[in-house]
């Protein structure tokens, strides 16, 4: 089926919604609106090409039309957004339809062994007296809420979402200025040798206190910075801050020679050819040797990677900086890259700790993961250690490096300086 001309169809949806709303009689349910967005459409066109993108869009539209059948109307609104109108449906029925749409889309052949296709869906069951435009806008609010939580989710509109959206908009409108104005701060969290208790390095984590909203979590503002195209600027700001602080520590404290600062890098940064030069400059500016810097990259940057990424990784290794795979064990299952990529350490995600203390199976599993990492010639850093029991078990499993609230929360520079001077309290170390 060729893609439909969306302007005409969206007007048709609007007209159908208006007539379903006018008025809602006692003998039937109000209309329900579903806004459907194809997740990762940029990934599709970037990796598979525009023609394949068109085919997939047409398949999605066919799936929507089949799912709604005679009960309503499906239309394409934008390249990767669609509307489905049920003129007479309960919210529960609309939800069921959303579920059927998701199943249908998951079954579409994306033509590669890459990610399975998915859609995010916002649902609004209209209320008596509502204007058609409001219903559509609120379905859009629900869709935004679904997308904000990840891929492949369905959200039904709730009034609180309007408030959340307002906050979201404030963050979006102020984030770029905050990054460019140098108002993003950092916190430092120690990476600890589990056996000696020595602080081997620190991870540098971005922090933002918004004047009206208070502190905003990195999990919230970093994805937005990526969407706004300013994540690279943020990372460079954090990198420069981290290297400046490291230099100050090197000059004033008696740090071990192996001490490193670890800085998080957004996956897309690797795509820029100038990235290696930027890192080199940052090191030169701060007067820090490359071996004292480690860059943390998530599995996503390797797995979706192509030649450009490999080029950057090898270039960075040649420069002499350390490379960590961050959040190891989440998301992607391909492990073959562990041996192929020029990385130095794998940071094992805290979700893999699970119920380590009580669950023997989990302990064996983690042991196997640590062995896998070390068999590939890398060291493992275990993230998210929160208790003495966990630390002790990990020591016995032979893990060498760890990080987590048990040793220290991320700290402002002053407090981190004190910790570097005093060392960790002996009670924490053993
Ligand atoms: P991440 O790189 O996995 O960083 C570790 C996160 O785990 C940090 O959250 C840290 O505060 C938290 N954490 C540390 N120990 C524990 C623990 O024992 N228990 C629990 N529950 N959590 C612990 P934070 O600072 O909120 O950062 C979240 C994520 O934001 C980071 O995850 C990283 O992906 C991203 N991020 C932070 N700063 C930057 C940055 O400068 N650039 C980029 N690109 N991403 C950053
Ligand atoms: Ca990290
Ligand atoms: Ca991590």
Coordinates of C-alpha atoms and ligand atoms in Angstrom, one line a residue:
X1 CA 0.0 0.0 0.0
X2 CA 1.5 3.4 -0.9
X3 CA 1.8 5.9 1.9
X4 CA -1.4 8.0 2.1
X5 CA -1.3 11.7 1.6
X6 CA -1.3 12.7 5.2
X7 CA -2.8 16.2 5.1
X8 CA -6.0 14.9 3.6
X9 CA -6.3 12.0 6.0
X10 CA -5.5 14.0 9.1
X11 CA -8.3 16.4 8.1
X12 CA -10.6 13.4 7.7
X13 CA -9.6 12.2 11.2
X14 CA -10.3 15.6 12.6
X15 CA -13.7 15.8 11.0
X16 CA -14.6 12.3 12.1
X17 CA -13.5 13.2 15.7
X18 CA -15.6 16.4 15.6
X19 CA -18.7 14.6 14.5
X20 CA -18.1 11.8 17.1
X21 CA -17.9 14.5 19.8
X22 CA -21.0 16.4 18.7
X23 CA -22.7 15.5 20.9
X24 CA -21.9 12.3 22.8
X25 CA -25.3 10.8 23.3
X26 CA -26.3 8.6 26.3
X27 CA -26.6 5.5 24.0
X28 CA -22.9 5.2 23.1
X29 CA -19.3 5.6 24.3
X30 CA -17.3 8.8 23.6
X31 CA -14.6 8.7 20.9
X32 CA -11.0 7.7 21.8
X33 CA -8.0 9.0 20.0
X34 CA -4.7 7.1 19.7
X35 CA -1.5 8.8 18.6
X36 CA 1.1 6.3 17.5
X37 CA 4.8 7.1 16.9
X38 CA 7.2 4.7 15.3
X39 CA 10.2 4.4 17.7
X40 CA 13.7 5.0 16.4
X41 CA 12.6 6.0 13.0
X42 CA 15.9 7.9 12.5
X43 CA 17.7 4.7 13.2
X44 CA 15.6 3.0 10.4
X45 CA 16.3 5.6 7.8
X46 CA 19.9 6.0 8.8
X47 CA 20.7 2.3 8.7
X48 CA 18.3 1.0 6.1
X49 CA 17.8 3.9 3.8
X50 CA 14.9 6.0 2.8
X51 CA 13.2 3.5 0.5
X52 CA 13.2 0.8 3.2
X53 CA 12.0 3.5 5.6
X54 CA 9.0 4.2 3.3
X55 CA 8.2 0.4 3.1
X56 CA 8.2 0.2 6.9
X57 CA 6.0 3.2 7.3
X58 CA 3.5 1.7 4.8
X59 CA 3.6 -1.6 6.7
X60 CA 2.9 0.3 9.9
X61 CA -0.1 2.0 8.4
X62 CA -1.4 -1.3 7.0
X63 CA -1.0 -2.8 10.5
X64 CA -3.0 0.1 12.0
X65 CA -5.7 -0.2 9.4
X66 CA -6.0 -3.9 10.0
X67 CA -6.1 -3.6 13.7
X68 CA -8.8 -0.9 13.7
X69 CA -10.8 -2.7 11.0
X70 CA -14.4 -1.4 10.7
X71 CA -14.3 0.2 14.2
X72 CA -12.5 3.4 13.2
X73 CA -10.1 5.3 11.1
X74 CA -6.3 5.2 10.8
X75 CA -4.2 7.8 9.1
X76 CA -0.6 8.9 8.8
X77 CA 0.0 12.4 10.3
X78 CA 3.7 12.8 9.8
X79 CA 6.6 10.7 8.6
X80 CA 6.7 8.5 11.7
X81 CA 3.4 9.5 13.4
X82 CA 0.0 8.1 13.0
X83 CA -3.5 8.7 14.4
X84 CA -6.2 6.1 15.1
X85 CA -9.7 7.2 15.9
X86 CA -12.3 5.0 17.5
X87 CA -15.5 7.0 17.3
X88 CA -17.3 4.9 19.9
X89 CA -15.1 3.2 22.5
X90 CA -14.2 2.8 26.1
X91 CA -10.7 3.6 27.2
X92 CA -10.3 -0.1 28.0
X93 CA -11.2 -0.9 24.3
X94 CA -8.7 1.7 23.1
X95 CA -6.0 0.2 25.3
X96 CA -6.7 -3.2 23.8
X97 CA -6.4 -1.8 20.4
X98 CA -3.1 -0.2 21.3
X99 CA -1.9 -3.6 22.5
X100 CA -3.0 -5.2 19.2
X101 CA -1.2 -2.5 17.2
X102 CA 2.0 -3.0 19.2
X103 CA 1.9 -6.8 18.5
X104 CA 1.3 -6.1 14.9
X105 CA 4.2 -3.7 14.6
X106 CA 6.6 -6.0 16.4
X107 CA 5.9 -8.6 13.7
X108 CA 6.8 -6.3 10.8
X109 CA 10.0 -7.5 9.2
X110 CA 12.6 -4.7 9.6
X111 CA 14.7 -6.5 7.0
X112 CA 17.7 -6.8 9.3
X113 CA 18.7 -8.6 12.5
X114 CA 18.7 -5.2 14.2
X115 CA 16.2 -4.0 16.8
X116 CA 12.7 -5.2 16.5
X117 CA 10.3 -2.4 15.4
X118 CA 8.1 -0.8 18.1
X119 CA 5.7 2.0 18.5
X120 CA 4.9 4.4 21.4
X121 CA 1.2 5.2 21.8
X122 CA -0.7 7.9 23.6
X123 CA -4.4 7.4 24.3
X124 CA -7.1 9.9 25.1
X125 CA -10.7 8.9 25.8
X126 CA -12.7 12.0 25.1
X127 CA -15.0 13.6 27.6
X128 CA -18.3 15.3 26.9
X129 CA -17.9 18.9 25.8
X130 CA -14.2 18.6 24.8
X131 CA -13.1 20.2 21.6
X132 CA -11.5 17.9 19.0
X133 CA -8.2 19.8 19.1
X134 CA -8.0 19.4 22.9
X135 CA -8.5 15.6 22.6
X136 CA -5.8 15.4 20.0
X137 CA -3.4 17.6 22.0
X138 CA -4.0 15.5 25.2
X139 CA -3.4 12.3 23.2
X140 CA -0.1 13.9 22.2
X141 CA 0.7 14.7 25.8
X142 CA 0.1 11.0 26.7
X143 CA 2.3 10.0 23.7
X144 CA 5.1 12.3 25.0
X145 CA 4.8 10.7 28.4
X146 CA 5.1 7.3 26.8
X147 CA 8.1 8.3 24.8
X148 CA 9.7 9.9 27.9
X149 CA 9.7 6.5 29.6
X150 CA 11.2 4.5 26.8
X151 CA 10.3 2.6 23.7
X152 CA 7.2 0.6 23.0
X153 CA 4.9 1.9 25.8
X154 CA 1.3 2.9 25.9
X155 CA 0.1 5.7 28.1
X156 CA -3.5 6.9 28.7
X157 CA -3.8 10.6 29.3
X158 CA -3.9 11.7 32.9
X159 CA -4.3 15.4 34.0
X160 CA -0.9 15.3 35.9
X161 CA 0.8 14.8 32.6
X162 CA 0.1 18.4 31.7
X163 CA 2.1 19.4 34.7
X164 CA 4.9 17.0 33.9
X165 CA 4.9 18.3 30.3
X166 CA 5.2 21.9 31.6
X167 CA 8.3 20.9 33.6
X168 CA 9.7 19.0 30.6
X169 CA 9.2 22.1 28.4
X170 CA 10.9 24.3 31.0
X171 CA 13.9 21.9 31.1
X172 CA 14.1 21.9 27.3
X173 CA 14.0 25.6 27.0
X174 CA 16.7 26.2 29.7
X175 CA 19.0 23.3 29.2
X176 CA 21.0 24.6 26.2
X177 CA 21.6 28.0 28.0
X178 CA 22.7 26.2 31.1
X179 CA 25.2 24.1 29.2
X180 CA 26.6 27.0 27.2
X181 CA 26.6 29.3 30.3
X182 CA 28.7 26.7 32.2
X183 CA 26.0 26.2 34.8
X184 CA 26.2 22.4 34.7
X185 CA 28.2 21.2 37.7
X186 CA 29.8 17.9 38.4
X187 CA 30.0 15.4 41.2
X188 CA 32.8 12.8 41.8
X189 CA 32.3 9.2 42.8
X190 CA 35.3 7.1 43.8
X191 CA 36.2 3.9 42.0
X192 CA 37.7 1.6 44.7
X193 CA 40.1 -1.3 44.8
X194 CA 37.8 -3.8 46.6
X195 CA 40.8 -5.5 48.3
X196 CA 43.1 -2.7 49.3
X197 CA 40.3 -0.1 49.7
X198 CA 42.4 2.4 47.8
X199 CA 40.6 5.0 45.6
X200 CA 41.9 4.2 42.1
X201 CA 40.0 6.9 40.4
X202 CA 36.8 8.9 40.2
X203 CA 33.8 8.9 37.8
X204 CA 32.7 12.4 37.0
X205 CA 28.9 12.9 36.9
X206 CA 27.0 15.9 35.5
X207 CA 24.8 17.8 37.9
X208 CA 22.3 20.5 37.2
X209 CA 20.4 22.6 39.7
X210 CA 17.6 24.5 37.9
X211 CA 16.8 27.9 39.5
X212 CA 13.1 27.1 39.7
X213 CA 12.9 23.3 39.6
X214 CA 15.8 22.4 41.8
X215 CA 18.1 19.5 41.0
X216 CA 17.3 17.8 37.7
X217 CA 18.5 14.2 37.3
X218 CA 21.0 13.4 34.6
X219 CA 18.8 10.6 33.5
X220 CA 16.3 13.3 32.6
X221 CA 18.5 16.0 31.1
X222 CA 21.1 14.0 29.3
X223 CA 18.7 12.3 26.8
X224 CA 17.2 15.8 26.3
X225 CA 20.6 17.2 25.6
X226 CA 21.0 14.4 23.0
X227 CA 17.7 15.3 21.4
X228 CA 18.6 19.0 21.4
X229 CA 22.0 18.2 19.8
X230 CA 24.0 19.7 22.7
X231 CA 25.1 16.6 24.5
X232 CA 28.6 17.0 22.9
X233 CA 28.9 20.4 24.4
X234 CA 27.9 19.1 27.7
X235 CA 30.4 16.3 27.6
X236 CA 33.2 18.7 26.6
X237 CA 32.3 21.0 29.5
X238 CA 32.3 18.0 31.9
X239 CA 35.6 16.8 30.4
X240 CA 37.3 20.2 30.8
X241 CA 36.0 20.5 34.4
X242 CA 37.2 17.0 35.2
X243 CA 40.7 17.5 33.8
X244 CA 41.1 20.8 35.5
X245 CA 40.1 19.3 38.8
X246 CA 42.5 16.3 38.2
X247 CA 45.3 18.7 37.5
X248 CA 44.6 20.6 40.7
X249 CA 44.6 17.3 42.7
X250 CA 47.8 16.1 41.0
X251 CA 49.5 19.3 42.1
X252 CA 48.2 19.4 45.6
X253 CA 47.7 15.7 46.7
X254 CA 49.8 12.6 46.7
X255 CA 47.7 10.6 44.2
X256 CA 48.8 7.1 43.1
X257 CA 50.3 7.2 39.7
X258 CA 47.6 5.0 38.2
X259 CA 44.8 7.5 39.4
X260 CA 42.3 8.3 36.6
X261 CA 39.2 10.4 36.1
X262 CA 36.4 8.7 34.1
X263 CA 34.2 10.9 32.0
X264 CA 30.9 9.7 30.3
X265 CA 30.6 10.2 26.6
X266 CA 27.4 10.3 24.6
X267 CA 27.3 7.6 21.9
X268 CA 26.8 10.1 19.0
X269 CA 30.0 11.9 19.9
X270 CA 32.0 9.0 18.5
X271 CA 30.6 9.8 15.1
X272 CA 32.4 13.1 14.9
X273 CA 35.8 12.9 13.3
X274 CA 37.0 15.9 15.4
X275 CA 36.2 14.1 18.6
X276 CA 39.7 12.7 19.1
X277 CA 41.2 16.1 18.4
X278 CA 38.8 17.6 21.0
X279 CA 40.0 15.1 23.6
X280 CA 43.6 15.8 22.8
X281 CA 43.0 19.5 23.1
X282 CA 41.2 19.2 26.4
X283 CA 44.2 17.1 27.7
X284 CA 46.7 19.7 26.4
X285 CA 44.8 22.6 27.9
X286 CA 44.7 21.0 31.3
X287 CA 48.2 19.7 31.1
X288 CA 47.1 16.1 31.9
X289 CA 48.6 12.9 30.4
X290 CA 46.2 10.9 28.4
X291 CA 46.7 7.8 30.6
X292 CA 45.0 9.6 33.5
X293 CA 41.8 9.9 31.5
X294 CA 39.2 7.2 30.9
X295 CA 36.2 7.6 28.7
X296 CA 33.1 5.7 29.5
X297 CA 31.0 4.6 26.5
X298 CA 27.8 2.6 26.6
X299 CA 27.3 -0.7 24.8
X300 CA 24.9 1.1 22.5
X301 CA 27.8 3.1 21.0
X302 CA 29.6 -0.1 20.1
X303 CA 26.8 -2.3 18.9
X304 CA 25.1 0.2 16.6
X305 CA 28.6 1.1 15.6
X306 CA 30.2 1.1 12.2
X307 CA 33.7 1.9 10.8
X308 CA 33.6 5.5 12.1
X309 CA 33.2 4.2 15.7
X310 CA 36.0 1.7 15.4
X311 CA 38.2 4.4 13.9
X312 CA 37.5 6.7 16.8
X313 CA 38.0 4.0 19.4
X314 CA 41.4 3.0 17.9
X315 CA 42.3 6.6 17.6
X316 CA 41.5 7.2 21.2
X317 CA 43.5 4.2 22.3
X318 CA 46.4 5.4 20.3
X319 CA 46.1 8.7 22.0
X320 CA 46.5 6.8 25.2
X321 CA 43.3 7.3 27.0
X322 CA 41.5 4.4 28.7
X323 CA 38.2 3.2 27.4
X324 CA 35.5 1.6 29.5
X325 CA 32.3 -0.1 28.4
X326 CA 29.6 1.4 30.6
X327 CA 26.5 -0.3 31.8
X328 CA 27.8 -3.6 30.7
X329 CA 25.1 -6.3 30.6
X330 CA 22.1 -4.1 29.8
X331 CA 20.3 -3.6 26.6
X332 CA 22.3 -5.5 24.0
X333 CA 23.3 -9.1 24.2
X334 CA 26.1 -9.2 21.6
X335 CA 29.3 -9.9 23.5
X336 CA 31.6 -10.7 20.6
X337 CA 32.7 -7.1 20.6
X338 CA 34.3 -7.6 24.0
X339 CA 37.3 -9.2 22.3
X340 CA 37.3 -7.1 19.2
X341 CA 37.2 -3.6 20.6
X342 CA 40.2 -1.7 22.0
X343 CA 38.6 -1.2 25.4
X344 CA 40.3 -1.5 28.8
X345 CA 37.5 -2.2 31.3
X346 CA 33.9 -3.2 31.5
X347 CA 31.7 -1.5 34.1
X348 CA 29.2 -4.1 35.1
X349 CA 25.8 -2.5 35.5
X350 CA 24.2 -2.5 38.9
X351 CA 21.1 -4.3 37.7
X352 CA 23.3 -7.4 37.4
X353 CA 23.9 -7.4 41.1
X354 CA 20.3 -8.3 41.7
X355 CA 19.8 -10.1 45.0
X356 CA 23.4 -11.1 45.3
X357 CA 23.3 -11.7 49.0
X358 CA 20.5 -14.2 49.1
X359 CA 20.4 -15.7 45.6
X360 CA 23.2 -18.2 44.9
X361 CA 22.2 -18.3 41.3
X362 CA 22.7 -14.6 40.9
X363 CA 26.2 -15.0 42.5
X364 CA 27.1 -17.7 40.0
X365 CA 25.8 -15.6 37.2
X366 CA 27.8 -12.5 38.3
X367 CA 30.9 -14.7 38.7
X368 CA 30.5 -15.9 35.1
X369 CA 30.1 -12.3 33.9
X370 CA 33.3 -11.3 35.7
X371 CA 35.1 -14.3 34.3
X372 CA 33.9 -13.5 30.8
X373 CA 35.2 -10.0 31.1
X374 CA 38.5 -11.0 32.4
X375 CA 38.9 -13.8 29.9
X376 CA 38.7 -11.1 27.2
X377 CA 41.6 -9.4 28.8
X378 CA 39.6 -6.6 30.4
X379 CA 39.2 -5.6 34.0
X380 CA 35.7 -5.4 35.6
X381 CA 34.4 -2.6 37.6
X382 CA 31.2 -3.5 39.6
X383 CA 28.8 -0.6 39.8
X384 CA 26.1 0.1 42.4
X385 CA 27.6 -1.6 45.4
X386 CA 25.4 -0.5 48.3
X387 CA 26.1 -2.8 51.2
X388 CA 29.0 -4.4 53.1
X389 CA 27.7 -7.8 52.3
X390 CA 27.7 -7.1 48.6
X391 CA 31.2 -5.8 48.8
X392 CA 32.4 -8.9 50.7
X393 CA 30.7 -11.3 48.2
X394 CA 32.3 -9.5 45.3
X395 CA 35.7 -9.6 46.9
X396 CA 35.3 -13.4 47.3
X397 CA 34.2 -13.7 43.7
X398 CA 37.6 -12.2 42.8
X399 CA 36.3 -8.9 41.5
X400 CA 38.9 -6.2 41.8
X401 CA 37.2 -2.8 41.3
X402 CA 33.9 -1.4 42.6
X403 CA 31.9 1.7 42.8
X404 CA 28.7 2.5 44.7
X405 CA 26.9 4.3 47.6
X406 CA 28.5 1.9 50.1
X407 CA 31.9 3.4 49.5
X408 CA 30.7 6.9 48.7
X409 CA 27.9 8.8 47.0
X410 CA 28.9 11.1 44.2
X411 CA 30.5 14.1 46.0
X412 CA 31.1 17.8 45.3
X413 CA 34.8 18.6 44.5
X414 CA 35.6 19.8 48.1
X415 CA 34.2 16.7 49.8
X416 CA 36.0 14.5 47.2
X417 CA 39.3 16.3 47.9
X418 CA 38.8 15.5 51.6
X419 CA 38.1 11.9 50.8
X420 CA 41.2 11.6 48.6
X421 CA 43.3 13.0 51.5
X422 CA 41.7 10.9 54.3
X423 CA 41.0 7.7 52.3
X424 CA 37.9 5.6 52.8
X425 CA 37.0 4.9 56.4
X426 CA 38.6 1.6 57.4
X427 CA 35.1 0.2 58.4
X428 CA 34.0 0.5 54.8
X429 CA 37.0 -1.1 53.4
X430 CA 36.7 -4.3 55.4
Ligands
LIG1 P1 26.2 6.0 34.8 O1 27.3 6.4 33.9 O2 25.9 4.5 34.9 O3 26.5 6.6 36.2 C1 26.3 5.9 37.5 C2 25.0 6.3 38.1 O4 24.7 5.5 39.1 C3 25.1 7.7 38.6 O5 23.8 8.3 38.5 C4 25.4 7.4 40.1 O6 25.0 8.5 41.0 C5 24.6 6.2 40.3 N1 25.1 5.4 41.4 C6 26.3 5.3 41.9 N2 26.4 4.4 42.9 C7 25.2 3.9 43.1 C8 24.6 2.9 44.0 O7 25.3 2.3 44.8 N3 23.3 2.7 43.9 C9 22.5 3.4 43.0 N4 21.2 3.1 43.0 N5 23.0 4.2 42.1 C10 24.3 4.5 42.1 P2 23.6 9.8 37.9 O8 24.7 10.6 38.4 O9 22.2 10.1 38.2 O10 23.8 9.6 36.4 C11 22.9 8.8 35.6 C12 23.4 8.6 34.2 O11 23.5 9.9 33.5 C13 24.9 8.1 34.2 O12 24.8 6.7 34.4 C14 25.3 8.5 32.8 O13 24.8 7.5 31.9 C15 24.6 9.8 32.6 N6 25.6 10.9 32.8 C16 25.9 11.5 34.0 N7 26.8 12.4 33.8 C17 27.1 12.5 32.4 C18 27.9 13.3 31.5 O14 28.6 14.1 32.0 N8 27.8 13.0 30.2 C19 27.0 12.0 29.7 N9 27.0 11.8 28.4 N10 26.2 11.2 30.5 C20 26.3 11.5 31.8
LIG2 CA1 29.3 6.0 33.6
LIG3 CA1 27.1 2.8 34.5

